[in-house]
Short mmCIF file of C-alpha atoms in Angstrom, two decimals:
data_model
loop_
_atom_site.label_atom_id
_atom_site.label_comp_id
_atom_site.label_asym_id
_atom_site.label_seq_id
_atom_site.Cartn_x
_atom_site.Cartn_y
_atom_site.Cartn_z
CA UNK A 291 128.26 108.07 96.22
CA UNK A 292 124.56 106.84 95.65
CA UNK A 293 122.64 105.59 98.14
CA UNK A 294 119.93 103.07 97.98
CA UNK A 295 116.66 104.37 98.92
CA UNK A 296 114.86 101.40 98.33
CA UNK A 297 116.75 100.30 101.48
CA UNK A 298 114.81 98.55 104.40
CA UNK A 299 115.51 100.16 107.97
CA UNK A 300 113.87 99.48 111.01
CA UNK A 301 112.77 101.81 114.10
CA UNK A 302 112.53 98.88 117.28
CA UNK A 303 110.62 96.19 115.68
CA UNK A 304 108.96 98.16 112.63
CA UNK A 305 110.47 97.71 109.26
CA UNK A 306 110.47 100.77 106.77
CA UNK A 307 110.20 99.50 103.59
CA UNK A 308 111.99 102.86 102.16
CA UNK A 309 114.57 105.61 103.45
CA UNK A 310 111.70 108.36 102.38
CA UNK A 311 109.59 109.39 105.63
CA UNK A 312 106.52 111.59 104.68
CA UNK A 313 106.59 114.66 107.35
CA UNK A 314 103.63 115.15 109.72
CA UNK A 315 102.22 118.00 108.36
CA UNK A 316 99.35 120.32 110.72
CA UNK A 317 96.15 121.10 108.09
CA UNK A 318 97.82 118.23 105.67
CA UNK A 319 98.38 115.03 106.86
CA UNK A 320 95.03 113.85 107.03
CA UNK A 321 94.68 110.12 105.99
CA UNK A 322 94.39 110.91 102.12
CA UNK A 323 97.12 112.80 101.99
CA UNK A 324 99.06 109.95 104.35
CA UNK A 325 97.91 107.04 101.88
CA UNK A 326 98.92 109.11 98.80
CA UNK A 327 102.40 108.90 100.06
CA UNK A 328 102.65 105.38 101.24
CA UNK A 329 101.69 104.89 97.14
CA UNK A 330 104.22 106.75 95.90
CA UNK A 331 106.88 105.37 97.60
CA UNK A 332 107.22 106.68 101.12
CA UNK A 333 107.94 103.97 103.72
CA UNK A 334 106.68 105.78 106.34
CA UNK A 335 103.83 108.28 106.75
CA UNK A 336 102.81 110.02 109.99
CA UNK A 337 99.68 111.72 111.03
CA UNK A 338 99.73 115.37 111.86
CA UNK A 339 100.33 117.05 115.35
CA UNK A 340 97.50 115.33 117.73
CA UNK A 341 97.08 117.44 120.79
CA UNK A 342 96.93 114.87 124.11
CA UNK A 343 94.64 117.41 125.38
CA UNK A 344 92.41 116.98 122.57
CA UNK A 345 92.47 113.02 123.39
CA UNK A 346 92.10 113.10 127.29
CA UNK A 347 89.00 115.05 126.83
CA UNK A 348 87.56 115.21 123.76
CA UNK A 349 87.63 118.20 123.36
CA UNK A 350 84.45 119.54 120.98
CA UNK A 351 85.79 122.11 119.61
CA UNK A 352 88.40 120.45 117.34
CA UNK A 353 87.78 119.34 114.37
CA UNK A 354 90.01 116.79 113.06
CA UNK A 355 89.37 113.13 113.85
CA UNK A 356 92.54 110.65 113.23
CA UNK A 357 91.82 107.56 111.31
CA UNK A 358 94.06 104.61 110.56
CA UNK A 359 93.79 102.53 107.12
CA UNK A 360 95.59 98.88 106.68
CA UNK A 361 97.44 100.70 103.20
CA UNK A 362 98.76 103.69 105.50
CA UNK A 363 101.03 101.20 107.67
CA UNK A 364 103.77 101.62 108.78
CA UNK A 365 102.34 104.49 110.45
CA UNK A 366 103.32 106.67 113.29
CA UNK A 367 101.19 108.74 115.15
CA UNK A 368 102.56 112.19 116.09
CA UNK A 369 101.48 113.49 119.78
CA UNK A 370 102.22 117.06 121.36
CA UNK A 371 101.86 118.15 125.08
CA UNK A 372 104.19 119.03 127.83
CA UNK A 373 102.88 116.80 130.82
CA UNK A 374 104.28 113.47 131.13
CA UNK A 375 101.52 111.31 132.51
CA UNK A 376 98.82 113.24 130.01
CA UNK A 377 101.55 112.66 127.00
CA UNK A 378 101.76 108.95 128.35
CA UNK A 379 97.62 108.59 128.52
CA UNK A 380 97.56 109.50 125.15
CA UNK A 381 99.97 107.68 123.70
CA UNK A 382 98.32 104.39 125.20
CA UNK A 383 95.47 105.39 123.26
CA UNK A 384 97.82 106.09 120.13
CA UNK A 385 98.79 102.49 120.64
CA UNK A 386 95.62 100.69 121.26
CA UNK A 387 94.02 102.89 117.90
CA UNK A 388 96.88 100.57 115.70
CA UNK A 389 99.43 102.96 115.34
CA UNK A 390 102.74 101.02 114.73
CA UNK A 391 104.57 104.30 116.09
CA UNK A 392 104.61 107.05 118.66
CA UNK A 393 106.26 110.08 117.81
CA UNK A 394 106.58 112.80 119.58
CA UNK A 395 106.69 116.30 119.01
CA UNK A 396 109.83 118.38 119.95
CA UNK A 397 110.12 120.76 117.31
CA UNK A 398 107.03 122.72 116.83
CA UNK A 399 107.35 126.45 116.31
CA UNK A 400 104.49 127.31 116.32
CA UNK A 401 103.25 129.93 118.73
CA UNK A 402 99.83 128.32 119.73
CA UNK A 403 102.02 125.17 120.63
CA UNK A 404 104.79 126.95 122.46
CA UNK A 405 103.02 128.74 124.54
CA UNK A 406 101.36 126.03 125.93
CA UNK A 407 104.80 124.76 126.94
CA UNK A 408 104.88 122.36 124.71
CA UNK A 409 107.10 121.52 120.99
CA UNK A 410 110.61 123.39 120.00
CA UNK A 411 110.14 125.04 123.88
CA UNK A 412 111.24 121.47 125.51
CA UNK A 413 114.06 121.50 123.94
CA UNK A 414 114.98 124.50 126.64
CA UNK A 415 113.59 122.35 129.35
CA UNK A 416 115.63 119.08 128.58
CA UNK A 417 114.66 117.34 132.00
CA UNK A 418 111.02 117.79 130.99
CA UNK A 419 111.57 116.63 128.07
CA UNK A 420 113.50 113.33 129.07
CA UNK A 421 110.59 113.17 131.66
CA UNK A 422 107.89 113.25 128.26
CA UNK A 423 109.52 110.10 126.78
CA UNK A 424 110.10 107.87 129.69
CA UNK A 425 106.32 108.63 130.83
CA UNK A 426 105.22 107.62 127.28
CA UNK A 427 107.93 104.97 126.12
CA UNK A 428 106.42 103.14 129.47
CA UNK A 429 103.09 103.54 128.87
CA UNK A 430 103.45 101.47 124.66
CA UNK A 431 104.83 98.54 123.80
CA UNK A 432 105.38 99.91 119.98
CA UNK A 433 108.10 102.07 119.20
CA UNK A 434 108.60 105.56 120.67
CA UNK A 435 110.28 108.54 118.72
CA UNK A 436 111.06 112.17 118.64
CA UNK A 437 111.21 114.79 116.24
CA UNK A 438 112.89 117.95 117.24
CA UNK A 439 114.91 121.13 115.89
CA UNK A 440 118.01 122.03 116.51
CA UNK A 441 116.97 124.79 119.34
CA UNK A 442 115.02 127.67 120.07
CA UNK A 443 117.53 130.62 119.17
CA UNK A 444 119.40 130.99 115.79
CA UNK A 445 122.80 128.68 115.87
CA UNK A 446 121.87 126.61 118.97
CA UNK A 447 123.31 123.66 119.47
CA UNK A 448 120.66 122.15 121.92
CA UNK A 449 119.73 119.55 120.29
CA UNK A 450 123.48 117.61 119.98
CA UNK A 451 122.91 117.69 124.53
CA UNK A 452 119.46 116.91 124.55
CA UNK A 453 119.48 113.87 122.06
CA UNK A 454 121.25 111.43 123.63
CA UNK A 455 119.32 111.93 126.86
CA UNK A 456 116.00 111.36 125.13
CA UNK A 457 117.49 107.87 123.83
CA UNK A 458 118.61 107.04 127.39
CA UNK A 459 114.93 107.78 128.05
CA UNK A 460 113.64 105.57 125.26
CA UNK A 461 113.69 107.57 122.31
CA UNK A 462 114.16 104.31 119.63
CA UNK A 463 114.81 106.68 117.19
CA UNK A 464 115.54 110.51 116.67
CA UNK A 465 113.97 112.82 113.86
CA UNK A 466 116.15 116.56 112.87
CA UNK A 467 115.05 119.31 111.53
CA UNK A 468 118.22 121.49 111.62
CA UNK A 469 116.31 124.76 112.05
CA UNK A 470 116.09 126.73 114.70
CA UNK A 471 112.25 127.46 116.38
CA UNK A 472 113.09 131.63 115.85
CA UNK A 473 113.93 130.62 111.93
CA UNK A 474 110.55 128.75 111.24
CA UNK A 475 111.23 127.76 107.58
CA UNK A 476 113.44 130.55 106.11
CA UNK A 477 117.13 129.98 105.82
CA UNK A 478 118.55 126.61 105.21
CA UNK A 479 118.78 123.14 106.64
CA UNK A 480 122.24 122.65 108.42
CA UNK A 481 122.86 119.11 108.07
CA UNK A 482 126.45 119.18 109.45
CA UNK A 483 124.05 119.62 112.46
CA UNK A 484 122.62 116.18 111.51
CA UNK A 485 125.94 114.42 110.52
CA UNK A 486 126.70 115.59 114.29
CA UNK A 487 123.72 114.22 115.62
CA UNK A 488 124.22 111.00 114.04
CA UNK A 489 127.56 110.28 115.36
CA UNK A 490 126.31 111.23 118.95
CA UNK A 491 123.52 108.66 119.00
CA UNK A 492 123.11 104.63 118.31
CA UNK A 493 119.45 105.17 117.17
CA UNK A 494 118.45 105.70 113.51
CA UNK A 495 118.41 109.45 112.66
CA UNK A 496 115.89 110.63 110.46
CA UNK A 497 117.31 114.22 108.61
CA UNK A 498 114.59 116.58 107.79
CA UNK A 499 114.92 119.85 105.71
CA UNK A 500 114.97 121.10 102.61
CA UNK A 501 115.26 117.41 100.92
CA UNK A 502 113.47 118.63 97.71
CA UNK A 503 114.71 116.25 94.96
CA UNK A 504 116.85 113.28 94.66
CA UNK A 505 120.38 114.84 94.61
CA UNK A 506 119.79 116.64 97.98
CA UNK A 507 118.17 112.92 99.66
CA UNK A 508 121.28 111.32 97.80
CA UNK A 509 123.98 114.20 99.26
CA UNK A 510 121.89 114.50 102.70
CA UNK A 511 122.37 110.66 103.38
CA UNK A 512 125.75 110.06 102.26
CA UNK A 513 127.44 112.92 104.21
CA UNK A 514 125.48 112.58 107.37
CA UNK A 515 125.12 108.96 107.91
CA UNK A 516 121.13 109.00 108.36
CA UNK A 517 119.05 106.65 108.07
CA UNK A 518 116.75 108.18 106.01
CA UNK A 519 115.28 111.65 104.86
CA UNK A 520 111.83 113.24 105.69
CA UNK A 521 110.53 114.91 103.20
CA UNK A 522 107.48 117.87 103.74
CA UNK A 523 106.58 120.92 101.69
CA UNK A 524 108.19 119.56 98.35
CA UNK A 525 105.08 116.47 98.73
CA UNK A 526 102.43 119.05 99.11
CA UNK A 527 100.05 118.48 96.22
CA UNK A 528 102.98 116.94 94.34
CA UNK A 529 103.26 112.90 95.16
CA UNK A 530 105.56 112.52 91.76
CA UNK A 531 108.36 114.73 94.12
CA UNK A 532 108.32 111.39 96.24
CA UNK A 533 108.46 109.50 93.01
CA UNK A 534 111.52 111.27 91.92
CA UNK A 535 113.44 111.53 95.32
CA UNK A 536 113.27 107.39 94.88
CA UNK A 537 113.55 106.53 91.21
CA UNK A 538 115.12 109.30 89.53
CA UNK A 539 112.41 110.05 87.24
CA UNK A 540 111.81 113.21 86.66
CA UNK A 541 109.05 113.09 84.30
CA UNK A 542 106.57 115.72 84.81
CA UNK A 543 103.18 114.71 85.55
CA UNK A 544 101.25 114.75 82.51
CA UNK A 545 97.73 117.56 83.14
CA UNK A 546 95.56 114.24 83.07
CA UNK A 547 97.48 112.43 85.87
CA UNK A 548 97.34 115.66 88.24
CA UNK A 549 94.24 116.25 87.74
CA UNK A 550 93.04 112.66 88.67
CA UNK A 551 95.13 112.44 91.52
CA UNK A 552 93.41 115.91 92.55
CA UNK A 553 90.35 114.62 92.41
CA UNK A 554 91.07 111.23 93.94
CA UNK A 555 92.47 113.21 96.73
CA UNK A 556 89.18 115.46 97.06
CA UNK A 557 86.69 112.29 97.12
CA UNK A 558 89.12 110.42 99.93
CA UNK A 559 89.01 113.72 102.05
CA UNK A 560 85.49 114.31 101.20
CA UNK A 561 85.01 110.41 102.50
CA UNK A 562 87.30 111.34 105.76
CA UNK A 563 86.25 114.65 106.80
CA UNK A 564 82.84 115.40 105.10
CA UNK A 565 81.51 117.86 102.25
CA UNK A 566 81.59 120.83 104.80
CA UNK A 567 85.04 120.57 106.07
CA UNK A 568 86.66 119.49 103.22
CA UNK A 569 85.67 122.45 100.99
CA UNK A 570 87.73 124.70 102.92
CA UNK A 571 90.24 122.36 103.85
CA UNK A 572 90.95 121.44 100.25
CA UNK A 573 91.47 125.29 98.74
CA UNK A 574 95.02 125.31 99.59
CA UNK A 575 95.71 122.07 97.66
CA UNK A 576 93.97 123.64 94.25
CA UNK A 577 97.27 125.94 94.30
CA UNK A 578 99.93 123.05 95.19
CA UNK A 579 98.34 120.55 92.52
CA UNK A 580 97.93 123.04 89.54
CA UNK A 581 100.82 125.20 90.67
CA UNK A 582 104.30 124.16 89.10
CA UNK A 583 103.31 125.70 85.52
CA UNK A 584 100.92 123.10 85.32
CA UNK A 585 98.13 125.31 85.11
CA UNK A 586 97.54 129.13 84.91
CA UNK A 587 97.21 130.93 87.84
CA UNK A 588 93.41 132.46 86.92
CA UNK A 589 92.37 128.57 86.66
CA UNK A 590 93.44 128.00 90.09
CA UNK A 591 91.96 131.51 91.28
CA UNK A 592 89.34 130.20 89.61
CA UNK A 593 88.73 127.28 91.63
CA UNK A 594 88.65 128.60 95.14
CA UNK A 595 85.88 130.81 94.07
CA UNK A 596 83.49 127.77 93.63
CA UNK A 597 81.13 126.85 96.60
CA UNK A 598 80.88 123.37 96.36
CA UNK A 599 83.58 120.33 95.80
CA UNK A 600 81.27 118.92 92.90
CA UNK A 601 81.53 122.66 90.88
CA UNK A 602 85.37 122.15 91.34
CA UNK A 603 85.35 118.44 90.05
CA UNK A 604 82.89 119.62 86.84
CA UNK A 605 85.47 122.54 86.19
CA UNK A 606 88.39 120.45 86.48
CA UNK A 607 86.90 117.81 83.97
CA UNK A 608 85.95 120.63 81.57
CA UNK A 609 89.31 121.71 81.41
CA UNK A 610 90.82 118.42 81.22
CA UNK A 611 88.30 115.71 80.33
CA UNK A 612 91.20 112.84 79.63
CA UNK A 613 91.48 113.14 83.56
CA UNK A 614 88.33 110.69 83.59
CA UNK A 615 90.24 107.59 82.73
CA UNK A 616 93.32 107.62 84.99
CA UNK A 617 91.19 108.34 87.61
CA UNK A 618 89.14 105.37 86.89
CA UNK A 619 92.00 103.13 87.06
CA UNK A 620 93.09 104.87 90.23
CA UNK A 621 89.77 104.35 91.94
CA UNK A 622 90.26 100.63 91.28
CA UNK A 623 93.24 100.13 92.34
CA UNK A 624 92.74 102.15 95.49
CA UNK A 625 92.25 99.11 98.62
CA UNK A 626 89.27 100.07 100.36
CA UNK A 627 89.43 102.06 103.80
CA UNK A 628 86.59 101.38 106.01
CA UNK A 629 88.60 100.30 108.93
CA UNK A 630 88.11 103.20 111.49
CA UNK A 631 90.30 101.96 114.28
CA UNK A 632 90.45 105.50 116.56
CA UNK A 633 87.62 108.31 115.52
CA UNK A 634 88.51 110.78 118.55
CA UNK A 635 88.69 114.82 118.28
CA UNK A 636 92.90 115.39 118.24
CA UNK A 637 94.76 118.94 117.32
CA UNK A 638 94.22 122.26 117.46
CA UNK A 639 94.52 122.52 114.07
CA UNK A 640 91.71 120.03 113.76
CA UNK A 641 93.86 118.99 110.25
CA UNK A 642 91.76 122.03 108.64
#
């Protein structure tokens, strides 16, 4: 059975363009990385993790600053905490920055986030939880949604009782990642877990897990009923796996188009975060971009080692100076961004 992914859903009021959802990501989904995916085809993006402690008090010592772009849109704006009326502060601020959606977090593993009571640990403390999205569905007028696991421990089932109580509590819709909090990301995705979900709830489910190509989207959403997949890792450095998931085309990248989208990427971060954050912040994505067999593995060794974002851009173009003229066109084509609508410290993480 194929599905059309093309499709147009809606979560409340907001219409998704596409069934492909691009995953908040902590250290990732900075606003580059967001409108990267909104041009390949994802009709949704979210921002990464934003700690409501970081928003109530500005907290200095993060990092990260969240910024919203007209081309990002239809965006939601993930928020993490375990206190209702601080969750429901900072979602008013979510709101009021432009964010078309409030999701929040439920599935976390993280250590550093579950210890502060907060992520995958709410899904053991269900009238918390339920407690989380009625303080901040009544505190927006936009959409409010959830992403969660399936439960803390291996094989738990919590999230087929919790669910329906967080849409009784004004979840509009309901994001799965069929892991538990004790796997991380090893294992696989069950989505029988999801199909479950789906049948439990009258929201739209998003399933999220493992959806690396377009068979698995195509499989995932026919047997489970969702109404559309999330896809994560596979995007990392590699926009054409969004590409794919929605047209079919397989077509590697040729070296010229990676490396102009690598470089596009490193001027829009430089733009967002500045020189000094970005070089570190950007090593990670040498690997993911040239990794694949696009490039050997002393090139992208290689890279890391240089001190400055302009020594990496020079190296890059002397290994591949065709990359010059798709990433002209790119540039053009590219809207501008210089609408800052929220510039406020946010996770832990500090997207770095």
């Amino acid at each position: 059975m194929q599905v059309n992914l093309h499709e147009t859903w809606h979560i409340g009021p907001v219409e998704i363009p596409s069934r492909l959802v691009l995953a908040p990501m902590a250290g990732v989904s900075v606003q580059a990385f967001r409108r990267q995916g909104r041009r390949f085809g994802a009709g949704l993006v979210c921002s990464e993790m934003v700690s409501c402690a970081g928003l109530q008090h500005g907290n200095e010592r993060t990092l990260g600053y969240l910024r919203i772009a007209a081309d990002e849109r239809p965006l939601a704006v993930q928020i993490f905490g375990s206190d209702p009326r601080v969750m429901a502060e900072a979602a008013a601020m979510v709101e009021e920055a432009g964010a078309d959606i409030v999701d929040i977090n439920f599935g976390c593993p993280v250590k550093k986030v579950t210890k502060t009571g907060a992520g995958a640990t709410l899904l053991d403390e269900p009238d918390r939880a339920c407690r989380v999205v009625e303080a901040v569905a009544s505190a927006v007028s936009v959409p409010v949604t959830v992403k969660l696991r399936r439960g803390l421990e291996n094989g738990s089932r919590a999230c087929l009782s919790v669910a329906p109580r967080l849409v009784d509590a004004g979840a509009a819709s309901l994001t799965l990642h069929p892991r538990s909090a004790k796997q991380m990301y090893t294992g696989a995705a069950d989505h029988a877990l999801t199909g479950e979900l789906v049948s439990l709830v009258d929201v739209p489910v998003v399933a999220s897990g493992d959806i690396t190509s377009r068979a698995r989207a195509q499989a995932v959403l026919a047997t489970t009923g969702a109404a559309a997949v999330m896809v994560g890792r596979a995007a990392q450095g590699n926009p054409w796996a969004l590409q794919e998931i929605l047209e079919g085309d397989g077509v590697e990248p040729s070296r010229e188009e990676v490396v102009a989208e690598l470089v596009l990427f490193m001027h829009e971060t430089v733009r967002e975060l500045g020189e000094h954050r970005a070089t570190g912040f950007l090593k990670k994505f040498y690997g993911w971009y040239l990794g694949r067999g696009r490039f050997p593995r002393a090139f992208k060794a290689e890279l890391t080692q240089l001190p400055t974002i302009a020594e990496v851009e020079a190296r890059l173009f002397a290994a591949v100076p065709g990359a010059r003229f798709p990433l002209a066109r790119l540039e053009e084509e590219l809207p501008e961004s210089d609408e800052v609508l929220l510039d406020l410290p946010i996770s832990i993480y500090g997207g770095g």
